[in-house]
Amino acid sequence: MDIQQQAAVSDPARQSGAGGATAAAGTATNGQVINDVGRLPLVDFHEACGRILSAINTVIDGKEEAARLALTVLLAQGHLLVEDVPGVGKTMLAKTLARTIDCSVHRIQFTPDLLPSDVTGVSIYNQDKHSFEFRPGPVFANIVIGDEINRASAKTQSALLECMEEHQVTVDGRSYRLEPPFMVVATQNPIEMEGTYPLPEAQRDRFMARISMGYPDPRAEMDMLENHQSTSPLADVRPVVGMADVRAMVATVQDVYVSPAVKEYTVNIGRATREHPYLRLGASPRALLQLLRAAKAAAALDGRDFVLPDDIASVSEAVLSHRLMLDRKAVTAGEDAPGIVASILAKVPVSGEARRPAV
């Protein structure tokens, strides 16, 4: 397998240092001033998000919501699973998001014969130096696009577990840090099951959100046929933000305030999934943590520095649905995970304190 090795491998001795995704103080690539704690002012944050979304929407017609959610996951330091039928733009969305950022990008085509070392890298003996040297795999990038992830064996899929959760790779007893920002965008086709290996629950839980592209509306398809029939629109996409910008934007999201009442509302939603009669498996503690992180990013995208219950509700379906395991009674009753999440949101009460902005 031909693997591009564009990302430098960090020395393991640096592992004890902070690995947070905060930018250094100074000036970002677009001239915006980053304050002394590595955060962008909220106005500049919103303007940078607008540039990213505008660039994505020039390529993906009629999918503004999917583009916004993909950006939300990136800013919340999560990973995205794009699940839909072939030809609706799953890989194109991942590629376009990667192109809008001036960072390293690697794409992995998952196949049944792919090995874990093809993903993480391998130690090769150097005869001149009489020692082993680590050759990093394609996972050493800021954005990793995993195309058709469910076509690889469970053993190869498990190679992503450590890097997605801990942002590091361990090979031959040595750990190598993955530089922030780090995001895995994986695609899979839920219709064709022949020759596929379903993702285990432990791995599905590591994806912050799952989205489905869906078919575009007739107007968007007409625009696509009119504008994209001769050349790929992806060829015209240029980076609109740099890595320093993204790190500062992530730090801005981390600084968004969450009141105790909103945290209680989040916990109540999680407990409701665990007690629901149609579910065998509810939301994990990791799911609630990622739900809150996604809500903070959604609030920042709306120009606020505090989270409202509406932010929690707006990302709940994408964050929770793919983690829930339905009971047989649910299948018999014709229920699905998104519908159950919607019913839980309709029943879980919201206190008045949760709707009040931070003072």
CSV table of C-alpha atoms in Angstrom, one decimal:
chain,number,residue,atom,x,y,z
A,1,MET,CA,0.0,0.0,0.0
A,2,ASP,CA,1.3,3.4,-1.0
A,3,ILE,CA,1.2,5.6,2.1
A,4,GLN,CA,2.0,9.3,2.1
A,5,GLN,CA,4.1,10.2,5.1
A,6,GLN,CA,3.5,13.9,5.4
A,7,ALA,CA,3.1,14.2,9.2
A,8,ALA,CA,6.1,14.3,11.5
A,9,VAL,CA,6.1,11.8,14.4
A,10,SER,CA,6.5,13.3,17.8
A,11,ASP,CA,9.2,12.1,20.2
A,12,PRO,CA,7.7,9.9,22.9
A,13,ALA,CA,9.5,11.9,25.5
A,14,ARG,CA,7.1,14.8,24.8
A,15,GLN,CA,4.1,12.6,25.7
A,16,SER,CA,4.0,13.9,29.2
A,17,GLY,CA,3.4,17.5,28.0
A,18,ALA,CA,0.0,19.0,27.5
A,19,GLY,CA,-1.7,17.8,24.4
A,20,GLY,CA,-4.6,20.3,24.3
A,21,ALA,CA,-5.6,21.9,21.1
A,22,THR,CA,-4.9,25.5,22.1
A,23,ALA,CA,-3.1,27.9,19.8
A,24,ALA,CA,-0.2,30.1,20.8
A,25,ALA,CA,-0.8,33.8,21.3
A,26,GLY,CA,-0.2,35.9,18.2
A,27,THR,CA,-1.7,36.4,14.8
A,28,ALA,CA,-3.5,33.7,12.9
A,29,THR,CA,-2.9,33.0,9.2
A,30,ASN,CA,-5.8,35.3,8.1
A,31,GLY,CA,-4.6,38.2,10.2
A,32,GLN,CA,-7.1,37.8,13.0
A,33,VAL,CA,-5.6,38.5,16.5
A,34,ILE,CA,-5.6,35.6,18.9
A,35,ASN,CA,-5.7,36.6,22.5
A,36,ASP,CA,-3.1,35.6,25.1
A,37,VAL,CA,-5.0,32.5,26.1
A,38,GLY,CA,-5.2,31.1,22.6
A,39,ARG,CA,-8.8,32.0,21.8
A,40,LEU,CA,-10.4,33.9,19.0
A,41,PRO,CA,-12.9,36.7,19.9
A,42,LEU,CA,-16.4,35.4,19.3
A,43,VAL,CA,-17.0,37.8,16.4
A,44,ASP,CA,-13.9,36.5,14.6
A,45,PHE,CA,-14.8,32.9,15.4
A,46,HIS,CA,-18.2,33.3,13.8
A,47,GLU,CA,-16.7,35.0,10.7
A,48,ALA,CA,-14.2,32.1,10.3
A,49,CYS,CA,-17.0,29.5,10.6
A,50,GLY,CA,-18.9,31.4,7.9
A,51,ARG,CA,-15.9,31.2,5.5
A,52,ILE,CA,-15.6,27.4,6.1
A,53,LEU,CA,-19.3,26.8,5.6
A,54,SER,CA,-19.5,29.0,2.5
A,55,ALA,CA,-16.6,27.0,0.9
A,56,ILE,CA,-18.3,23.7,1.7
A,57,ASN,CA,-21.6,24.8,0.3
A,58,THR,CA,-20.0,25.7,-3.0
A,59,VAL,CA,-19.2,22.0,-3.4
A,60,ILE,CA,-22.1,20.2,-1.6
A,61,ASP,CA,-25.4,21.6,-2.9
A,62,GLY,CA,-28.4,21.8,-0.6
A,63,LYS,CA,-26.7,20.2,2.4
A,64,GLU,CA,-26.1,23.2,4.7
A,65,GLU,CA,-27.2,21.3,7.8
A,66,ALA,CA,-24.8,18.4,7.2
A,67,ALA,CA,-21.9,20.9,6.6
A,68,ARG,CA,-22.7,22.7,9.8
A,69,LEU,CA,-22.8,19.5,11.8
A,70,ALA,CA,-19.5,18.4,10.3
A,71,LEU,CA,-17.9,21.7,11.4
A,72,THR,CA,-19.5,21.3,14.8
A,73,VAL,CA,-17.8,18.0,15.3
A,74,LEU,CA,-14.5,19.3,14.2
A,75,LEU,CA,-14.7,22.3,16.7
A,76,ALA,CA,-15.8,20.0,19.5
A,77,GLN,CA,-12.8,17.7,18.9
A,78,GLY,CA,-14.9,14.8,17.9
A,79,HIS,CA,-15.0,12.3,15.1
A,80,LEU,CA,-17.7,12.0,12.4
A,81,LEU,CA,-19.5,9.0,10.9
A,82,VAL,CA,-21.2,9.7,7.6
A,83,GLU,CA,-23.7,6.9,6.8
A,84,ASP,CA,-25.7,6.8,3.6
A,85,VAL,CA,-26.2,5.2,0.2
A,86,PRO,CA,-23.5,5.6,-2.5
A,87,GLY,CA,-23.4,8.7,-4.6
A,88,VAL,CA,-24.9,11.3,-2.2
A,89,GLY,CA,-21.6,13.0,-1.4
A,90,LYS,CA,-20.3,11.3,1.8
A,91,THR,CA,-16.7,11.3,0.8
A,92,MET,CA,-17.0,14.6,-1.0
A,93,LEU,CA,-18.2,16.3,2.3
A,94,ALA,CA,-15.2,14.9,4.1
A,95,LYS,CA,-12.8,16.0,1.4
A,96,THR,CA,-14.3,19.5,1.2
A,97,LEU,CA,-14.1,20.0,4.9
A,98,ALA,CA,-10.4,18.9,4.8
A,99,ARG,CA,-9.7,21.2,1.9
A,100,THR,CA,-11.0,24.3,3.7
A,101,ILE,CA,-8.3,24.0,6.3
A,102,ASP,CA,-4.6,24.4,5.7
A,103,CYS,CA,-3.5,21.2,7.4
A,104,SER,CA,-2.4,17.6,6.6
A,105,VAL,CA,-5.0,15.3,5.2
A,106,HIS,CA,-4.8,11.5,4.5
A,107,ARG,CA,-7.4,9.3,3.0
A,108,ILE,CA,-7.6,5.5,3.7
A,109,GLN,CA,-9.6,3.3,1.5
A,110,PHE,CA,-10.7,0.4,3.8
A,111,THR,CA,-10.8,-3.0,2.2
A,112,PRO,CA,-10.9,-6.5,3.6
A,113,ASP,CA,-7.2,-7.1,3.1
A,114,LEU,CA,-6.1,-3.9,4.8
A,115,LEU,CA,-3.9,-4.5,7.9
A,116,PRO,CA,-3.7,-2.5,11.1
A,117,SER,CA,-0.1,-1.6,10.3
A,118,ASP,CA,-1.4,-0.1,7.0
A,119,VAL,CA,-3.3,2.4,9.2
A,120,THR,CA,-1.0,3.1,12.1
A,121,GLY,CA,2.4,2.5,10.6
A,122,VAL,CA,5.2,0.0,11.1
A,123,SER,CA,8.7,-0.3,12.4
A,124,ILE,CA,11.3,-1.1,9.7
A,125,TYR,CA,14.8,-2.3,10.4
A,126,ASN,CA,17.5,0.1,9.1
A,127,GLN,CA,20.6,-1.9,8.2
A,128,ASP,CA,22.8,1.2,8.0
A,129,LYS,CA,21.9,2.3,11.6
A,130,HIS,CA,21.3,-1.2,12.9
A,131,SER,CA,18.1,-0.2,14.5
A,132,PHE,CA,14.4,-0.1,13.9
A,133,GLU,CA,12.8,3.1,12.5
A,134,PHE,CA,9.1,3.9,12.8
A,135,ARG,CA,7.4,4.7,9.5
A,136,PRO,CA,4.1,6.5,10.3
A,137,GLY,CA,0.9,5.4,8.6
A,138,PRO,CA,-1.8,7.6,7.1
A,139,VAL,CA,-3.5,8.1,10.5
A,140,PHE,CA,-0.7,10.6,11.2
A,141,ALA,CA,-2.6,13.6,9.8
A,142,ASN,CA,-4.9,16.3,11.1
A,143,ILE,CA,-7.9,15.0,9.2
A,144,VAL,CA,-8.1,11.3,8.4
A,145,ILE,CA,-10.8,10.3,5.8
A,146,GLY,CA,-11.7,6.6,6.3
A,147,ASP,CA,-13.7,5.6,3.2
A,148,GLU,CA,-16.1,2.6,3.6
A,149,ILE,CA,-14.8,1.8,7.1
A,150,ASN,CA,-17.0,-1.2,7.5
A,151,ARG,CA,-15.3,-3.0,4.6
A,152,ALA,CA,-12.2,-3.6,6.8
A,153,SER,CA,-11.9,-6.5,9.2
A,154,ALA,CA,-12.6,-5.9,12.9
A,155,LYS,CA,-8.9,-6.3,13.6
A,156,THR,CA,-8.1,-3.4,11.3
A,157,GLN,CA,-11.0,-1.3,12.5
A,158,SER,CA,-9.6,-1.7,16.1
A,159,ALA,CA,-6.4,0.1,14.9
A,160,LEU,CA,-8.4,3.3,15.1
A,161,LEU,CA,-9.6,2.8,18.7
A,162,GLU,CA,-6.6,4.2,20.5
A,163,CYS,CA,-6.0,7.1,18.2
A,164,MET,CA,-9.6,8.2,18.2
A,165,GLU,CA,-9.9,8.2,22.0
A,166,GLU,CA,-6.4,9.1,23.2
A,167,HIS,CA,-5.0,10.9,20.1
A,168,GLN,CA,-1.9,8.7,20.1
A,169,VAL,CA,-0.7,5.5,18.4
A,170,THR,CA,1.3,2.8,20.2
A,171,VAL,CA,3.5,0.5,18.0
A,172,ASP,CA,6.1,-1.9,19.5
A,173,GLY,CA,5.6,-0.5,22.9
A,174,ARG,CA,6.3,3.1,22.0
A,175,SER,CA,3.6,5.8,21.9
A,176,TYR,CA,3.5,8.6,19.3
A,177,ARG,CA,1.3,11.6,19.7
A,178,LEU,CA,-1.1,12.8,17.0
A,179,GLU,CA,-0.9,16.5,16.6
A,180,PRO,CA,-4.1,18.6,17.1
A,181,PRO,CA,-6.4,19.2,15.5
A,182,PHE,CA,-7.1,15.5,14.9
A,183,MET,CA,-10.4,14.3,13.4
A,184,VAL,CA,-11.5,11.0,11.8
A,185,VAL,CA,-14.3,11.3,9.2
A,186,ALA,CA,-15.5,7.8,8.3
A,187,THR,CA,-18.1,6.8,5.7
A,188,GLN,CA,-20.1,3.6,5.3
A,189,ASN,CA,-22.9,2.3,3.2
A,190,PRO,CA,-25.8,0.9,5.4
A,191,ILE,CA,-27.5,-0.8,2.5
A,192,GLU,CA,-25.0,-3.2,1.1
A,193,MET,CA,-24.0,-5.7,3.8
A,194,GLU,CA,-22.2,-8.2,1.6
A,195,GLY,CA,-18.4,-8.3,2.4
A,196,THR,CA,-18.7,-5.8,5.3
A,197,TYR,CA,-17.9,-6.0,9.0
A,198,PRO,CA,-20.3,-4.0,11.2
A,199,LEU,CA,-18.6,-1.5,13.6
A,200,PRO,CA,-18.5,-2.8,17.2
A,201,GLU,CA,-20.4,-0.7,19.8
A,202,ALA,CA,-17.0,0.4,21.4
A,203,GLN,CA,-16.0,2.0,18.1
A,204,ARG,CA,-19.4,3.5,17.2
A,205,ASP,CA,-19.3,5.1,20.6
A,206,ARG,CA,-16.0,6.9,19.7
A,207,PHE,CA,-17.7,8.7,16.9
A,208,MET,CA,-19.2,11.9,18.3
A,209,ALA,CA,-21.9,12.1,15.7
A,210,ARG,CA,-23.4,10.2,12.8
A,211,ILE,CA,-25.1,12.0,9.9
A,212,SER,CA,-26.9,10.9,6.8
A,213,MET,CA,-26.6,13.0,3.7
A,214,GLY,CA,-29.9,12.1,2.1
A,215,TYR,CA,-30.8,13.0,-1.5
A,216,PRO,CA,-30.7,16.7,-2.4
A,217,ASP,CA,-34.0,18.5,-3.3
A,218,PRO,CA,-34.8,19.0,-7.0
A,219,ARG,CA,-33.5,22.6,-7.0
A,220,ALA,CA,-30.1,21.5,-5.6
A,221,GLU,CA,-29.9,18.7,-8.1
A,222,MET,CA,-30.6,21.2,-10.9
A,223,ASP,CA,-27.8,23.5,-9.6
A,224,MET,CA,-25.5,20.5,-9.5
A,225,LEU,CA,-26.2,19.5,-13.1
A,226,GLU,CA,-25.8,23.1,-14.2
A,227,ASN,CA,-22.5,23.9,-12.4
A,228,HIS,CA,-20.7,20.6,-11.9
A,229,GLN,CA,-21.1,18.7,-15.1
A,230,SER,CA,-17.7,19.4,-16.6
A,231,THR,CA,-15.2,19.7,-13.7
A,232,SER,CA,-15.2,18.7,-10.0
A,233,PRO,CA,-16.0,21.6,-7.8
A,234,LEU,CA,-13.5,20.3,-5.3
A,235,ALA,CA,-10.6,21.5,-7.5
A,236,ASP,CA,-11.5,25.1,-6.9
A,237,VAL,CA,-11.6,24.8,-3.1
A,238,ARG,CA,-8.8,26.6,-1.3
A,239,PRO,CA,-8.0,26.7,2.5
A,240,VAL,CA,-9.8,29.5,4.2
A,241,VAL,CA,-8.4,29.0,7.7
A,242,GLY,CA,-5.1,27.7,9.0
A,243,MET,CA,-4.2,25.3,11.7
A,244,ALA,CA,-3.6,28.1,14.2
A,245,ASP,CA,-7.1,29.4,13.4
A,246,VAL,CA,-8.7,26.0,14.1
A,247,ARG,CA,-6.8,25.5,17.3
A,248,ALA,CA,-7.9,28.9,18.5
A,249,MET,CA,-11.5,28.1,17.4
A,250,VAL,CA,-11.4,24.9,19.4
A,251,ALA,CA,-10.2,26.8,22.4
A,252,THR,CA,-13.0,29.3,22.0
A,253,VAL,CA,-15.5,26.4,22.1
A,254,GLN,CA,-13.9,25.0,25.2
A,255,ASP,CA,-14.5,28.4,26.9
A,256,VAL,CA,-18.3,28.3,26.3
A,257,TYR,CA,-20.2,28.4,29.6
A,258,VAL,CA,-22.4,25.5,30.6
A,259,SER,CA,-24.7,26.1,33.6
A,260,PRO,CA,-25.4,23.4,36.2
A,261,ALA,CA,-29.0,23.4,35.1
A,262,VAL,CA,-28.0,22.5,31.5
A,263,LYS,CA,-25.7,19.8,32.8
A,264,GLU,CA,-28.6,18.4,34.8
A,265,TYR,CA,-30.8,18.5,31.7
A,266,THR,CA,-28.1,16.6,29.7
A,267,VAL,CA,-27.8,13.9,32.5
A,268,ASN,CA,-31.6,13.5,32.5
A,269,ILE,CA,-31.6,12.8,28.8
A,270,GLY,CA,-28.9,10.2,29.2
A,271,ARG,CA,-30.8,8.5,32.1
A,272,ALA,CA,-34.0,8.5,30.0
A,273,THR,CA,-32.3,6.5,27.3
A,274,ARG,CA,-31.1,3.9,29.8
A,275,GLU,CA,-34.5,3.5,31.2
A,276,HIS,CA,-36.5,3.5,27.9
A,277,PRO,CA,-38.5,0.3,27.4
A,278,TYR,CA,-37.5,0.1,23.7
A,279,LEU,CA,-33.8,0.3,24.3
A,280,ARG,CA,-31.4,-2.5,25.3
A,281,LEU,CA,-28.5,-0.1,25.5
A,282,GLY,CA,-28.7,3.6,26.3
A,283,ALA,CA,-26.3,6.5,26.1
A,284,SER,CA,-22.9,6.0,27.8
A,285,PRO,CA,-21.1,8.5,30.0
A,286,ARG,CA,-18.8,9.3,27.0
A,287,ALA,CA,-21.9,10.0,24.9
A,288,LEU,CA,-23.2,12.6,27.4
A,289,LEU,CA,-19.7,14.2,27.5
A,290,GLN,CA,-19.6,14.4,23.7
A,291,LEU,CA,-23.2,15.6,23.6
A,292,LEU,CA,-22.2,18.6,25.9
A,293,ARG,CA,-19.1,19.3,23.8
A,294,ALA,CA,-21.1,19.3,20.6
A,295,ALA,CA,-23.7,21.6,22.2
A,296,LYS,CA,-20.9,24.1,23.2
A,297,ALA,CA,-19.8,24.1,19.5
A,298,ALA,CA,-23.3,24.6,18.3
A,299,ALA,CA,-23.8,27.6,20.7
A,300,ALA,CA,-20.5,29.2,19.5
A,301,LEU,CA,-21.6,28.8,15.9
A,302,ASP,CA,-24.8,30.7,16.8
A,303,GLY,CA,-22.6,33.5,18.3
A,304,ARG,CA,-23.2,32.7,22.0
A,305,ASP,CA,-20.7,32.0,24.7
A,306,PHE,CA,-23.2,30.0,26.8
A,307,VAL,CA,-25.2,26.8,26.1
A,308,LEU,CA,-29.0,26.7,26.1
A,309,PRO,CA,-31.2,23.5,26.2
A,310,ASP,CA,-32.0,24.1,22.6
A,311,ASP,CA,-28.3,23.6,21.7
A,312,ILE,CA,-28.4,20.2,23.5
A,313,ALA,CA,-31.6,19.3,21.6
A,314,SER,CA,-30.2,20.4,18.2
A,315,VAL,CA,-27.4,17.9,18.3
A,316,SER,CA,-29.0,15.1,20.3
A,317,GLU,CA,-30.2,13.0,17.4
A,318,ALA,CA,-26.8,13.1,15.6
A,319,VAL,CA,-24.8,12.4,18.8
A,320,LEU,CA,-27.1,9.8,20.4
A,321,SER,CA,-28.9,7.8,17.7
A,322,HIS,CA,-26.0,5.6,16.5
A,323,ARG,CA,-25.1,4.6,20.1
A,324,LEU,CA,-28.6,3.3,21.0
A,325,MET,CA,-29.3,-0.4,20.7
A,326,LEU,CA,-33.0,-1.2,20.0
A,327,ASP,CA,-35.0,-3.9,21.8
A,328,ARG,CA,-37.1,-6.3,19.8
A,329,LYS,CA,-40.2,-4.5,21.0
A,330,ALA,CA,-39.0,-1.4,19.2
A,331,VAL,CA,-38.6,-3.2,15.9
A,332,THR,CA,-42.1,-4.7,16.3
A,333,ALA,CA,-43.5,-1.4,17.1
A,334,GLY,CA,-41.8,0.2,14.1
A,335,GLU,CA,-39.7,2.6,16.2
A,336,ASP,CA,-36.2,3.7,15.3
A,337,ALA,CA,-33.4,5.4,17.2
A,338,PRO,CA,-34.0,9.0,15.9
A,339,GLY,CA,-37.7,8.7,16.8
A,340,ILE,CA,-36.9,7.5,20.3
A,341,VAL,CA,-34.5,10.4,20.8
A,342,ALA,CA,-37.1,12.8,19.7
A,343,SER,CA,-39.7,11.3,22.1
A,344,ILE,CA,-37.2,11.6,25.0
A,345,LEU,CA,-36.5,15.2,24.2
A,346,ALA,CA,-40.2,15.9,24.2
A,347,LYS,CA,-40.7,14.3,27.7
A,348,VAL,CA,-37.6,15.4,29.6
A,349,PRO,CA,-38.5,18.7,31.4
A,350,VAL,CA,-36.3,21.8,31.1
A,351,SER,CA,-35.9,24.0,34.2
A,352,GLY,CA,-36.3,27.7,34.0
A,353,GLU,CA,-32.7,28.1,35.2
A,354,ALA,CA,-31.4,26.2,32.1
A,355,ARG,CA,-33.0,28.7,29.8
A,356,ARG,CA,-31.3,31.7,31.4
A,357,PRO,CA,-28.1,33.0,29.9
A,358,ALA,CA,-24.9,33.2,31.9
A,359,VAL,CA,-24.5,36.4,33.8
